[in-house]
Coordinates of C-alpha atoms and ligand atoms in Angstrom, one line a residue:
Chain X
M1 CA -73.3 -29.9 -60.4
A2 CA -76.3 -28.3 -58.8
T3 CA -77.3 -27.4 -55.3
Y4 CA -80.0 -29.3 -53.6
S5 CA -81.7 -28.7 -50.3
I6 CA -82.7 -32.0 -48.8
H7 CA -84.4 -32.9 -45.5
V8 CA -82.5 -35.6 -43.8
N9 CA -83.2 -36.8 -40.3
G10 CA -85.1 -33.6 -39.4
E11 CA -82.4 -31.3 -40.7
T12 CA -82.1 -29.4 -43.9
K13 CA -78.8 -30.1 -45.7
K14 CA -77.4 -28.3 -48.7
V15 CA -75.4 -30.4 -51.1
D16 CA -73.7 -29.7 -54.4
V17 CA -73.7 -32.8 -56.5
A18 CA -74.7 -33.9 -60.0
A19 CA -78.4 -34.3 -60.6
D20 CA -78.2 -38.1 -61.2
T21 CA -76.2 -38.8 -58.0
P22 CA -78.0 -41.5 -56.1
L23 CA -79.2 -40.5 -52.6
L24 CA -77.0 -43.4 -51.3
W25 CA -73.8 -41.6 -52.3
V26 CA -75.0 -38.2 -51.2
L27 CA -75.6 -39.7 -47.8
R28 CA -72.3 -41.6 -47.6
D29 CA -69.8 -39.5 -49.5
T30 CA -71.2 -36.0 -49.0
L31 CA -73.0 -36.1 -45.7
G32 CA -70.9 -38.7 -43.9
L33 CA -74.0 -40.8 -43.0
V34 CA -72.4 -44.1 -43.6
G35 CA -75.0 -46.2 -41.8
T36 CA -76.8 -46.6 -45.2
K37 CA -74.9 -49.3 -47.0
Y38 CA -73.8 -50.0 -50.6
G39 CA -74.4 -53.6 -51.5
C40 CA -75.3 -53.7 -55.2
G41 CA -76.2 -50.3 -56.5
I42 CA -79.0 -51.7 -58.6
A43 CA -81.9 -51.9 -56.2
Q44 CA -81.5 -55.7 -55.7
C45 CA -80.2 -56.2 -52.2
G46 CA -81.8 -53.7 -49.8
A47 CA -78.6 -52.7 -48.0
C48 CA -79.2 -49.1 -48.9
T49 CA -82.8 -48.9 -47.6
V50 CA -84.0 -45.5 -46.2
H51 CA -87.4 -43.9 -45.6
L52 CA -88.8 -41.4 -48.0
N53 CA -91.8 -39.8 -46.3
G54 CA -92.0 -43.0 -44.2
T55 CA -91.9 -45.4 -47.1
A56 CA -88.9 -47.8 -47.5
V57 CA -87.0 -47.0 -50.7
R58 CA -83.7 -48.1 -52.2
S59 CA -81.4 -45.1 -52.0
C60 CA -79.0 -46.5 -54.5
A61 CA -81.6 -46.1 -57.2
L62 CA -83.0 -42.7 -56.2
P63 CA -81.4 -39.7 -57.9
I64 CA -81.0 -36.6 -55.7
S65 CA -83.0 -34.6 -58.3
A66 CA -86.1 -36.7 -57.7
I67 CA -86.3 -36.1 -53.9
G68 CA -87.6 -32.5 -53.7
T69 CA -89.1 -31.7 -50.4
S70 CA -89.6 -35.3 -49.3
K71 CA -88.4 -36.2 -45.9
I72 CA -85.6 -38.7 -45.7
T73 CA -84.9 -40.8 -42.6
T74 CA -81.8 -42.9 -42.4
I75 CA -80.7 -45.5 -39.8
E76 CA -78.9 -42.7 -37.9
G77 CA -82.2 -40.8 -37.7
L78 CA -84.6 -43.6 -36.9
S79 CA -84.4 -42.7 -33.2
K80 CA -82.3 -40.4 -31.1
E81 CA -81.0 -43.1 -28.7
G82 CA -81.1 -46.1 -31.0
D83 CA -84.2 -47.3 -29.2
H84 CA -86.9 -47.4 -31.9
P85 CA -88.9 -50.5 -31.1
V86 CA -87.4 -52.2 -34.1
Q87 CA -83.9 -51.4 -32.9
Q88 CA -84.7 -52.6 -29.4
A89 CA -86.0 -55.9 -30.8
W90 CA -83.0 -56.2 -33.0
Q91 CA -80.8 -55.8 -30.0
E92 CA -82.7 -58.2 -27.8
V93 CA -82.8 -60.9 -30.4
D94 CA -79.1 -60.1 -31.2
V95 CA -79.9 -60.3 -34.9
P96 CA -76.7 -59.2 -36.7
Q97 CA -74.0 -61.5 -37.8
C98 CA -71.5 -59.5 -39.9
G99 CA -74.1 -56.7 -39.6
Y100 CA -73.6 -55.2 -43.0
C101 CA -77.2 -55.7 -44.2
Q102 CA -78.8 -54.9 -40.9
A103 CA -79.4 -51.1 -41.3
G104 CA -81.4 -51.9 -44.4
Q105 CA -83.2 -54.7 -42.7
I106 CA -84.2 -52.4 -39.8
M107 CA -85.4 -49.6 -42.1
S108 CA -87.6 -52.1 -44.1
A109 CA -89.0 -53.6 -40.9
A110 CA -89.7 -50.1 -39.4
A111 CA -91.5 -49.0 -42.5
L112 CA -93.6 -52.2 -42.5
L113 CA -94.6 -51.8 -38.9
S114 CA -95.5 -48.2 -39.1
K115 CA -98.1 -49.1 -41.7
T116 CA -98.9 -52.6 -40.6
P117 CA -98.4 -52.8 -36.8
N118 CA -99.5 -56.5 -36.6
P119 CA -98.1 -58.1 -39.7
S120 CA -98.9 -61.7 -40.6
E121 CA -96.0 -64.1 -41.4
E122 CA -96.7 -63.6 -45.0
Q123 CA -96.8 -59.8 -44.8
I124 CA -93.4 -60.0 -43.0
A125 CA -92.0 -62.2 -45.7
T126 CA -93.3 -60.0 -48.4
A127 CA -92.0 -56.8 -46.9
M128 CA -88.6 -58.2 -46.0
N129 CA -88.2 -60.1 -49.3
G130 CA -86.0 -57.4 -50.9
N131 CA -83.4 -57.4 -48.2
I132 CA -80.7 -59.9 -48.7
C133 CA -78.6 -61.2 -45.8
R134 CA -75.5 -63.0 -47.0
C135 CA -74.9 -64.4 -43.5
G136 CA -78.4 -65.8 -43.4
T137 CA -79.9 -64.2 -40.3
Y138 CA -83.4 -64.5 -41.7
H139 CA -84.8 -66.5 -38.9
R140 CA -83.7 -63.9 -36.3
I141 CA -84.9 -61.1 -38.5
K142 CA -88.4 -62.6 -38.5
E143 CA -88.3 -63.2 -34.8
A144 CA -87.2 -59.6 -34.2
V145 CA -89.9 -58.2 -36.5
V146 CA -92.6 -60.1 -34.5
L147 CA -91.0 -58.9 -31.2
A148 CA -90.9 -55.3 -32.5
S149 CA -94.6 -55.5 -33.4
T150 CA -95.4 -56.3 -29.7
K151 CA -93.3 -53.3 -28.7
M152 CA -95.1 -50.9 -31.1
K153 CA -98.3 -51.2 -29.2
Chain R
M1 CA -42.7 -36.9 -19.0
E2 CA -42.4 -35.5 -22.5
T3 CA -38.9 -36.7 -22.8
L4 CA -39.9 -40.3 -22.2
T5 CA -39.8 -42.0 -25.6
K6 CA -41.9 -44.9 -26.4
T7 CA -39.0 -47.3 -26.7
S8 CA -37.3 -46.4 -23.4
R9 CA -40.6 -46.7 -21.6
R10 CA -41.4 -50.0 -23.2
D11 CA -38.0 -51.5 -22.6
F12 CA -37.9 -50.3 -19.1
L13 CA -41.2 -52.0 -18.2
K14 CA -41.0 -55.1 -20.2
L15 CA -40.7 -57.6 -17.5
G16 CA -41.1 -61.0 -19.1
I17 CA -42.8 -63.2 -21.6
A18 CA -44.8 -66.2 -20.3
A19 CA -44.4 -69.3 -22.4
G20 CA -46.9 -69.5 -25.2
G21 CA -48.8 -66.6 -24.0
G22 CA -46.9 -63.7 -25.5
L23 CA -47.6 -61.8 -22.3
V24 CA -45.6 -58.6 -22.2
L25 CA -46.2 -56.4 -19.2
S26 CA -45.9 -52.9 -20.3
F27 CA -47.8 -49.6 -20.0
N28 CA -50.4 -48.9 -22.5
L29 CA -48.1 -46.5 -24.3
S30 CA -50.3 -44.8 -26.8
D31 CA -53.1 -44.3 -24.3
S32 CA -51.0 -43.3 -21.4
L33 CA -48.9 -40.9 -23.3
A34 CA -51.8 -39.3 -25.0
A35 CA -53.6 -39.1 -21.6
I36 CA -50.6 -37.5 -20.0
V37 CA -50.5 -34.9 -22.6
K38 CA -54.2 -34.2 -22.0
G39 CA -53.6 -34.3 -18.2
N40 CA -56.0 -37.1 -17.6
K41 CA -54.7 -38.7 -14.5
S42 CA -57.0 -41.7 -14.4
L43 CA -56.4 -42.7 -18.0
A44 CA -52.7 -42.0 -17.6
A45 CA -52.6 -44.7 -14.9
T46 CA -54.2 -47.3 -17.0
V47 CA -52.2 -50.5 -16.7
D48 CA -51.6 -52.9 -19.5
F49 CA -51.4 -56.3 -18.0
N50 CA -50.5 -58.0 -21.2
S51 CA -51.3 -57.7 -24.9
Y52 CA -54.9 -58.6 -24.3
L53 CA -56.0 -56.4 -21.5
S54 CA -55.6 -53.3 -19.5
I55 CA -57.3 -52.0 -16.4
S56 CA -57.8 -48.4 -15.4
P57 CA -58.1 -47.2 -11.8
D58 CA -61.8 -46.4 -12.4
D59 CA -62.4 -50.1 -13.1
V60 CA -62.7 -50.0 -16.8
I61 CA -61.3 -53.2 -18.2
T62 CA -60.2 -52.9 -21.8
I63 CA -59.8 -56.2 -23.6
F64 CA -58.2 -56.2 -27.0
S65 CA -59.6 -58.6 -29.6
P66 CA -56.8 -59.2 -32.1
N67 CA -58.4 -61.3 -34.8
P68 CA -60.6 -59.9 -37.6
E69 CA -64.3 -59.9 -37.0
L70 CA -66.4 -60.9 -39.9
G71 CA -69.6 -61.9 -38.3
Q72 CA -68.7 -65.0 -36.4
N73 CA -68.7 -63.0 -33.2
I74 CA -65.0 -63.4 -32.4
K75 CA -64.9 -59.8 -31.1
T76 CA -67.3 -61.0 -28.4
S77 CA -66.0 -64.5 -27.8
F78 CA -62.3 -63.7 -27.5
P79 CA -62.8 -61.1 -24.8
M80 CA -65.3 -63.4 -23.1
I81 CA -62.6 -66.0 -22.7
V82 CA -60.2 -63.4 -21.2
A83 CA -62.9 -62.0 -19.0
E84 CA -63.8 -65.5 -17.8
E85 CA -60.4 -66.3 -16.4
L86 CA -60.0 -62.7 -15.1
D87 CA -63.3 -63.0 -13.2
A88 CA -64.2 -59.6 -14.6
D89 CA -67.5 -57.9 -14.5
W90 CA -68.5 -58.2 -18.1
K91 CA -70.6 -55.0 -17.9
K92 CA -67.5 -53.1 -17.2
V93 CA -65.5 -54.6 -20.1
K94 CA -64.7 -52.4 -23.1
V95 CA -63.7 -54.3 -26.2
V96 CA -61.3 -52.8 -28.6
Q97 CA -60.3 -54.3 -32.0
A98 CA -56.5 -54.5 -32.0
A99 CA -54.6 -53.5 -35.1
L100 CA -52.1 -56.0 -36.6
D101 CA -49.2 -56.6 -34.3
V102 CA -47.1 -59.7 -35.0
K103 CA -45.0 -59.2 -31.9
K104 CA -48.0 -59.2 -29.5
Y105 CA -50.3 -61.6 -31.2
D106 CA -50.1 -65.0 -32.7
R107 CA -52.2 -66.2 -35.7
Q108 CA -54.0 -62.9 -36.1
L109 CA -56.2 -64.2 -38.8
T110 CA -59.8 -65.5 -39.1
G111 CA -60.4 -68.4 -41.3
G112 CA -61.0 -72.1 -41.4
S113 CA -63.0 -72.0 -38.2
G114 CA -59.7 -72.0 -36.3
A115 CA -59.6 -68.7 -34.4
V116 CA -61.1 -69.8 -31.1
P117 CA -59.5 -73.3 -31.0
H118 CA -56.1 -71.8 -31.7
S119 CA -56.4 -68.9 -29.2
W120 CA -58.4 -70.6 -26.5
E121 CA -55.5 -71.4 -24.3
R122 CA -53.5 -68.2 -24.7
L123 CA -56.6 -66.0 -24.1
R124 CA -57.4 -68.0 -20.9
K125 CA -53.8 -67.6 -19.8
A126 CA -53.9 -63.8 -20.4
G127 CA -56.9 -63.5 -18.2
A128 CA -55.7 -65.8 -15.5
T129 CA -52.3 -64.1 -15.4
A130 CA -53.8 -60.6 -14.9
R131 CA -56.1 -62.1 -12.3
Q132 CA -53.2 -63.6 -10.4
M133 CA -51.3 -60.3 -10.4
L134 CA -54.3 -58.6 -9.0
V135 CA -54.6 -61.2 -6.3
D136 CA -50.9 -60.8 -5.5
A137 CA -51.3 -57.1 -5.2
A138 CA -54.2 -57.5 -2.8
A139 CA -52.2 -60.1 -0.8
K140 CA -49.4 -57.7 -0.4
R141 CA -51.6 -54.9 0.6
W142 CA -53.5 -57.0 3.2
N143 CA -50.3 -58.8 4.2
V144 CA -51.9 -62.3 3.8
A145 CA -51.1 -65.3 1.6
A146 CA -52.5 -65.0 -1.9
S147 CA -53.9 -68.5 -1.6
T148 CA -56.4 -67.3 1.0
L149 CA -57.9 -64.8 -1.4
S150 CA -60.6 -65.3 -4.0
T151 CA -62.0 -63.2 -6.9
N152 CA -65.4 -62.5 -8.2
N153 CA -67.0 -60.0 -10.7
G154 CA -64.1 -57.6 -10.7
F155 CA -63.1 -57.8 -7.0
V156 CA -60.4 -59.5 -5.0
I157 CA -62.1 -60.8 -1.8
H158 CA -60.5 -61.4 1.6
T159 CA -61.7 -64.2 3.8
N160 CA -63.1 -61.6 6.2
G161 CA -65.4 -60.3 3.5
T162 CA -63.4 -57.1 2.7
K163 CA -62.9 -56.5 -1.0
L164 CA -60.9 -54.4 -3.4
S165 CA -61.9 -53.7 -6.9
Y166 CA -59.5 -54.5 -9.8
G167 CA -59.3 -50.8 -10.6
E168 CA -58.1 -50.1 -7.1
L169 CA -55.4 -52.7 -7.4
A170 CA -54.4 -52.1 -11.0
T171 CA -51.4 -49.8 -10.5
E172 CA -49.9 -51.9 -7.8
A173 CA -50.5 -55.1 -9.7
G174 CA -48.9 -53.7 -12.8
S175 CA -45.6 -53.2 -10.9
L176 CA -45.5 -56.9 -9.8
P177 CA -43.6 -59.6 -11.6
V178 CA -45.6 -61.5 -14.2
P179 CA -46.3 -65.0 -12.9
T180 CA -45.2 -67.6 -15.4
D181 CA -47.3 -70.5 -14.2
V182 CA -51.0 -69.7 -13.6
K183 CA -53.9 -71.9 -12.7
L184 CA -56.7 -72.0 -15.2
K185 CA -60.3 -72.5 -14.1
N186 CA -62.0 -75.8 -14.1
P187 CA -64.5 -75.4 -17.0
K188 CA -67.3 -76.4 -14.7
D189 CA -66.7 -73.1 -12.8
F190 CA -67.2 -71.0 -16.0
K191 CA -69.7 -68.2 -15.4
L192 CA -69.5 -66.3 -18.7
I193 CA -68.5 -68.9 -21.2
G194 CA -71.5 -71.0 -22.1
T195 CA -74.0 -68.1 -21.5
A196 CA -75.6 -66.1 -24.3
V197 CA -73.7 -62.9 -24.4
A198 CA -74.9 -60.2 -26.9
N199 CA -72.5 -59.2 -29.7
V200 CA -70.4 -56.3 -28.4
D201 CA -70.9 -54.3 -31.6
N202 CA -74.7 -54.9 -31.6
K203 CA -75.7 -51.4 -30.7
E204 CA -73.2 -49.8 -33.2
M205 CA -74.5 -52.0 -35.9
I206 CA -78.2 -51.3 -35.4
T207 CA -77.6 -47.6 -35.2
G208 CA -75.5 -47.3 -38.3
K209 CA -72.1 -46.4 -36.8
P210 CA -69.1 -46.5 -39.1
L211 CA -67.6 -49.9 -38.5
Y212 CA -66.7 -51.4 -41.9
G213 CA -64.0 -50.8 -44.4
L214 CA -66.3 -49.0 -46.8
D215 CA -67.2 -46.6 -43.9
F216 CA -63.6 -45.4 -43.6
Y217 CA -63.2 -41.9 -44.9
R218 CA -60.4 -39.5 -44.3
E219 CA -59.9 -35.8 -45.2
G220 CA -58.1 -35.6 -48.5
M221 CA -58.6 -39.3 -49.4
L222 CA -59.3 -40.1 -53.0
H223 CA -61.7 -42.8 -54.2
A224 CA -61.0 -45.3 -56.9
M225 CA -62.5 -48.2 -58.8
I226 CA -60.6 -50.5 -61.0
Q227 CA -61.5 -51.9 -64.4
R228 CA -60.2 -55.5 -64.6
P229 CA -60.3 -57.9 -67.5
A230 CA -63.7 -59.4 -68.0
S231 CA -62.5 -62.9 -67.9
F232 CA -59.5 -65.0 -66.8
G233 CA -57.0 -65.4 -69.6
M234 CA -57.4 -61.9 -71.0
K235 CA -54.9 -59.0 -70.8
L236 CA -55.1 -55.4 -71.5
K237 CA -54.5 -54.3 -75.1
S238 CA -55.3 -50.6 -75.2
V239 CA -56.9 -47.9 -73.0
D240 CA -58.5 -44.7 -74.1
A241 CA -59.3 -42.6 -71.1
T242 CA -59.6 -39.2 -72.8
A243 CA -63.3 -38.9 -72.2
V244 CA -63.0 -40.1 -68.6
K245 CA -60.3 -37.7 -67.7
S246 CA -62.4 -34.6 -68.5
M247 CA -65.4 -35.8 -66.5
P248 CA -66.4 -34.0 -63.3
G249 CA -64.6 -35.2 -60.1
I250 CA -62.1 -37.3 -62.0
V251 CA -58.5 -36.8 -60.8
D252 CA -56.6 -39.4 -62.7
V253 CA -56.8 -42.6 -64.8
V254 CA -53.9 -44.9 -64.1
T255 CA -53.0 -48.1 -65.8
F256 CA -51.0 -50.8 -64.0
K257 CA -50.7 -54.5 -64.8
N258 CA -54.0 -55.5 -66.2
N259 CA -55.8 -52.8 -64.3
V260 CA -57.2 -49.4 -65.2
A261 CA -57.9 -47.4 -62.1
I262 CA -60.3 -44.5 -62.2
V263 CA -59.4 -42.1 -59.4
G264 CA -61.7 -39.4 -58.3
K265 CA -63.3 -37.3 -55.6
S266 CA -66.4 -39.3 -55.0
T267 CA -67.7 -42.8 -55.5
W268 CA -70.5 -41.8 -57.8
E269 CA -68.3 -39.7 -60.0
I270 CA -65.9 -42.5 -60.6
M271 CA -68.8 -45.0 -61.2
K272 CA -70.2 -42.7 -63.8
A273 CA -66.9 -41.9 -65.5
R274 CA -66.0 -45.6 -65.6
K275 CA -68.7 -46.1 -68.2
A276 CA -67.0 -43.7 -70.5
L277 CA -63.7 -45.7 -70.4
K278 CA -62.7 -47.4 -73.6
V279 CA -60.6 -50.4 -73.0
A280 CA -59.7 -53.3 -75.2
Y281 CA -58.4 -56.7 -74.1
E282 CA -56.7 -59.6 -75.9
K283 CA -56.2 -63.2 -75.2
D284 CA -53.4 -64.1 -72.9
G285 CA -53.2 -67.9 -72.9
N286 CA -56.4 -69.9 -72.4
I287 CA -59.6 -68.3 -71.6
E288 CA -61.2 -70.5 -68.9
S289 CA -64.5 -71.9 -69.6
T290 CA -67.0 -74.2 -67.7
S291 CA -66.6 -76.9 -70.4
D292 CA -62.9 -77.0 -69.8
H293 CA -63.5 -77.4 -66.1
D294 CA -66.0 -80.2 -66.7
R295 CA -63.4 -82.0 -68.9
I296 CA -60.7 -81.6 -66.3
F297 CA -63.0 -83.0 -63.6
K298 CA -63.8 -86.0 -65.7
E299 CA -60.2 -86.7 -66.5
L300 CA -59.1 -86.4 -62.9
L301 CA -62.0 -88.5 -61.6
D302 CA -61.2 -91.3 -64.0
K303 CA -57.5 -91.3 -63.4
P304 CA -56.4 -94.5 -61.7
E305 CA -54.0 -92.8 -59.3
A306 CA -55.2 -91.0 -56.3
T307 CA -54.1 -89.9 -52.9
V308 CA -55.8 -92.2 -50.4
R309 CA -56.8 -90.3 -47.4
R310 CA -58.6 -93.0 -45.6
K311 CA -59.3 -96.7 -46.1
D312 CA -61.2 -98.9 -43.6
G313 CA -61.8 -102.6 -44.1
D314 CA -62.0 -104.5 -47.4
V315 CA -63.9 -102.1 -49.6
E316 CA -63.3 -103.9 -52.8
A317 CA -64.7 -107.1 -51.4
A318 CA -67.8 -105.2 -50.2
F319 CA -68.3 -103.8 -53.7
K320 CA -67.8 -107.3 -55.2
N321 CA -70.5 -108.8 -53.0
A322 CA -72.9 -106.0 -53.4
A323 CA -76.5 -106.6 -54.6
T324 CA -76.7 -103.0 -55.8
V325 CA -74.0 -100.3 -56.5
I326 CA -75.1 -96.7 -56.7
K327 CA -72.8 -94.1 -58.2
R328 CA -73.5 -90.4 -58.3
E329 CA -71.4 -87.3 -58.9
Y330 CA -71.9 -83.8 -57.6
Q331 CA -70.2 -80.7 -58.6
C332 CA -69.8 -77.1 -57.5
P333 CA -68.5 -74.5 -60.0
F334 CA -66.3 -71.5 -59.3
L335 CA -68.4 -69.1 -57.3
S336 CA -68.1 -65.6 -56.1
H337 CA -68.0 -65.5 -52.3
A338 CA -70.1 -62.4 -52.5
P339 CA -69.7 -61.0 -49.0
M340 CA -72.4 -58.4 -48.5
E341 CA -69.8 -55.6 -48.1
P342 CA -68.1 -55.3 -51.5
M343 CA -64.3 -55.6 -51.5
N344 CA -62.5 -52.4 -50.5
F345 CA -59.3 -51.2 -48.9
F346 CA -57.7 -47.9 -47.9
A347 CA -54.0 -47.4 -48.6
H348 CA -51.7 -44.6 -48.0
V349 CA -48.1 -45.1 -49.2
K350 CA -45.9 -42.5 -47.7
A351 CA -42.2 -41.9 -47.8
D352 CA -41.7 -43.4 -44.4
G353 CA -44.2 -46.2 -44.5
V354 CA -47.5 -47.6 -45.6
E355 CA -50.9 -47.2 -43.8
L356 CA -53.5 -49.8 -44.6
V357 CA -57.0 -49.8 -43.2
G358 CA -59.9 -52.1 -44.1
P359 CA -61.5 -55.5 -44.0
T360 CA -59.2 -58.5 -44.2
Q361 CA -59.3 -61.9 -42.7
T362 CA -55.5 -62.1 -42.9
P363 CA -53.9 -58.8 -42.0
D364 CA -50.4 -60.3 -41.8
R365 CA -50.6 -61.7 -45.3
A366 CA -51.9 -58.3 -46.5
R367 CA -48.9 -56.6 -44.8
N368 CA -46.3 -59.0 -46.2
A369 CA -47.8 -58.9 -49.7
T370 CA -47.7 -55.1 -49.7
A371 CA -44.2 -55.0 -48.4
T372 CA -43.0 -57.5 -51.0
L373 CA -44.7 -55.5 -53.8
L374 CA -43.3 -52.2 -52.7
G375 CA -39.9 -53.7 -51.8
I376 CA -39.9 -52.4 -48.3
A377 CA -39.7 -54.1 -44.8
P378 CA -42.9 -55.4 -43.4
E379 CA -42.3 -53.4 -40.3
K380 CA -43.0 -50.3 -42.4
V381 CA -46.5 -51.3 -43.1
T382 CA -49.3 -50.9 -40.5
V383 CA -52.7 -52.6 -40.9
E384 CA -55.7 -51.4 -39.0
L385 CA -58.7 -53.7 -38.9
T386 CA -62.2 -52.6 -39.6
R387 CA -65.2 -54.9 -39.1
L388 CA -65.8 -57.1 -42.1
G389 CA -69.1 -57.1 -43.8
G390 CA -68.7 -60.8 -44.4
G391 CA -65.6 -62.7 -45.6
F392 CA -66.5 -66.3 -46.5
G393 CA -62.8 -66.9 -47.4
R394 CA -62.7 -64.1 -50.0
R395 CA -60.9 -61.9 -47.6
L396 CA -58.2 -64.4 -46.9
Q397 CA -56.7 -63.1 -50.2
A398 CA -54.6 -60.0 -50.3
D399 CA -55.1 -59.1 -53.9
Y400 CA -57.5 -56.2 -53.2
V401 CA -55.2 -54.8 -50.5
V402 CA -52.0 -54.9 -52.6
E403 CA -53.9 -53.3 -55.5
A404 CA -54.9 -50.4 -53.3
A405 CA -51.3 -50.0 -52.1
E406 CA -49.9 -50.1 -55.6
L407 CA -52.4 -47.5 -56.7
S408 CA -51.7 -45.2 -53.8
K409 CA -48.0 -45.4 -54.6
L410 CA -48.6 -44.5 -58.2
I411 CA -50.8 -41.6 -57.5
N412 CA -48.9 -40.6 -54.4
A413 CA -52.1 -40.1 -52.4
P414 CA -54.3 -41.8 -49.8
V415 CA -56.9 -43.7 -51.7
K416 CA -59.8 -46.1 -50.9
V417 CA -60.4 -48.6 -53.7
T418 CA -64.0 -49.9 -53.9
W419 CA -65.2 -52.9 -55.9
S420 CA -68.6 -52.6 -57.4
R421 CA -70.9 -55.6 -56.9
E422 CA -70.3 -56.5 -60.6
D423 CA -66.5 -56.4 -60.0
D424 CA -67.0 -58.8 -57.2
M425 CA -69.1 -61.2 -59.1
M426 CA -67.0 -61.2 -62.3
G427 CA -63.5 -61.3 -61.0
G428 CA -61.2 -61.6 -58.1
S429 CA -60.9 -64.9 -56.3
Y430 CA -63.6 -67.5 -56.5
R431 CA -64.5 -70.4 -54.3
P432 CA -62.8 -73.6 -55.6
A433 CA -64.6 -75.6 -58.2
V434 CA -64.9 -79.2 -57.0
R435 CA -66.5 -82.4 -58.1
Y436 CA -67.2 -85.5 -56.0
R437 CA -67.9 -89.1 -56.9
F438 CA -69.8 -91.1 -54.4
E439 CA -70.2 -94.9 -54.7
A440 CA -72.3 -97.0 -52.4
A441 CA -72.5 -100.8 -52.2
L442 CA -75.7 -102.2 -50.8
D443 CA -76.6 -105.7 -49.8
S444 CA -79.8 -107.4 -50.8
K445 CA -81.7 -105.8 -48.0
G446 CA -80.5 -102.3 -49.0
I447 CA -78.0 -102.0 -46.2
L448 CA -74.8 -100.0 -46.9
I449 CA -71.9 -102.4 -46.9
G450 CA -69.3 -100.3 -48.7
Y451 CA -68.7 -96.7 -49.5
K452 CA -66.2 -94.8 -51.7
L453 CA -65.7 -91.1 -52.1
R454 CA -63.4 -89.5 -54.5
G455 CA -63.0 -85.8 -54.9
V456 CA -61.2 -83.5 -57.4
G457 CA -60.7 -79.8 -57.6
V458 CA -59.6 -77.3 -60.3
N459 CA -56.5 -75.3 -59.3
A460 CA -57.6 -75.5 -55.8
G461 CA -57.4 -78.9 -54.3
N462 CA -60.6 -80.2 -52.8
S463 CA -62.0 -80.9 -49.4
T464 CA -62.0 -84.7 -49.2
R465 CA -59.9 -84.4 -46.1
E466 CA -60.4 -87.3 -43.8
D467 CA -61.3 -85.0 -40.9
N468 CA -64.2 -83.6 -42.9
F469 CA -66.0 -86.9 -42.6
L470 CA -67.7 -88.8 -39.8
Q471 CA -65.3 -90.3 -37.4
V472 CA -67.3 -93.5 -37.2
R473 CA -65.9 -96.6 -38.8
W474 CA -67.9 -98.1 -41.6
K475 CA -68.7 -101.7 -40.6
I476 CA -68.0 -103.9 -43.5
Y477 CA -70.0 -107.1 -43.6
Ligands
FES1 S1 -77.3 -51.1 -52.7 FE1 -79.3 -50.4 -53.1 S2 -80.4 -52.2 -53.2 FE2 -78.4 -52.9 -53.1
FES2 S1 -75.6 -60.0 -41.2 FE1 -74.1 -60.3 -42.7 S2 -75.2 -59.9 -44.5 FE2 -76.7 -59.8 -43.0

């Protein structure tokens, strides 16, 4: 066990965990931020996607010891009121089915749009490719990403 | 007020049960008692019209959605049906997931695409009954005939244009007798049903609120993962957990049936410790293999006898007269349902009862299976429903619930059992393996004149049910 100071959603949090603990489990088990989901634990499904300095990463494959001073944003910290353009678009399009994958989808989409505000269909497909939705809401995900890109302007 | 027990209050106010509706008029006991304690007058006066809805004096309409929500939007569609007949203002409706309650609700399960068809009528009756009681209350207050009054968007309206909100009438309405025969709307008058209504959990889902079974945490709760045999037909031979037990965060390693449970303080610690577990298995009967399944399929398909589900016309004649006969077989192996949220359940077996919380499509089955396993009455088991991160039929089974309860009893502690994705893919209950043989008879112009379908399944039946096929009659030439 070791103590780490991490920056999550604009706050500094001290956690006492083993060095190899994936960020996912620090968020969920230690900090109670359960919006970030466990789907596979091996960086294959995207359910655990968070931002590390604005880039989408798989928190299940990111050990706490590798984070240092990087800034982490989770679904809970994407916006104060749940009104980030991507969240607005997700709500308007009513994207979720079971909803379990959607926090990860939203985090991937938000990271894409912050760097590429006007993505092509191909860029959307590439950026969202690593996020699996077992319910198959892909058509609505794409629609919402396009809608969100109009809201980012 | 404190001396009022739940039972006495409930019995006192239980006025009647409408046929088929399970409509029990009673006060919302838990809410009202809690509110009385807190001194909240408005909440204290909240009236339960029946098992499906309650209305507070400040116009908040709470509609309970009894069936498990796994992504098919039942938590939105059920309340919509109640709200439709109630003529409620949807914007003022609060939807609450009901826990398992076999006395209040019928068929509290989600599966087989049956939830809405089965509940349609009783949900409509629930809304219509409450609406009628509100109209009756207004009629009494205005001293007019109920038949002259109408309702719209949460108000009862007098012919002279005066109106009273449902909240204003709730308390009075709650003291009236429950009508046994209520009129349902003509579907052409539906205002809410048939419109696109956003999922009621939409905002919670997109902001990452705790909704799912895996999101359930409780102070003092332990975490566990279970090592199960790597294939069907294997049983536990020996377990060496010495290394595991000394690893950080590990509380216990418990063996039961063919399971080895690693119990600890956090998910990662048990995931890590699990790798240090030394466990050996041995054969226990036949180890199932795909080649066995293929052989069984072939044997079954070639067997002369079959249960005929449907036969139209002279099929044999059509095949005899055919210019061409095409025969094809298609098969689907045993597959993991792989819901996005891995299997999990929270269980706390206490001296006086069992608390279960988690994602299940069949809460009553989970309750009964747990009661049977522990040798207690089902009434001693409560099941609270979380949202399900998908089900696809996997969560019709109760194996993962019973397992959590068994473990909780063994370790005498509240515990959440989580399946890893690997556990989910490698074990548990799979989708049935099926194989179908299609035969088509074509005439010289290539027109279909005869058609045969035969299906078989391994250990699971198959789905060649007649209602799974087109309800048109094949025309035999
Ligand atoms: S849980 Fe991290 S990618 Fe699946
Ligand atoms: S909404 Fe169910 S997995 Fe994506």
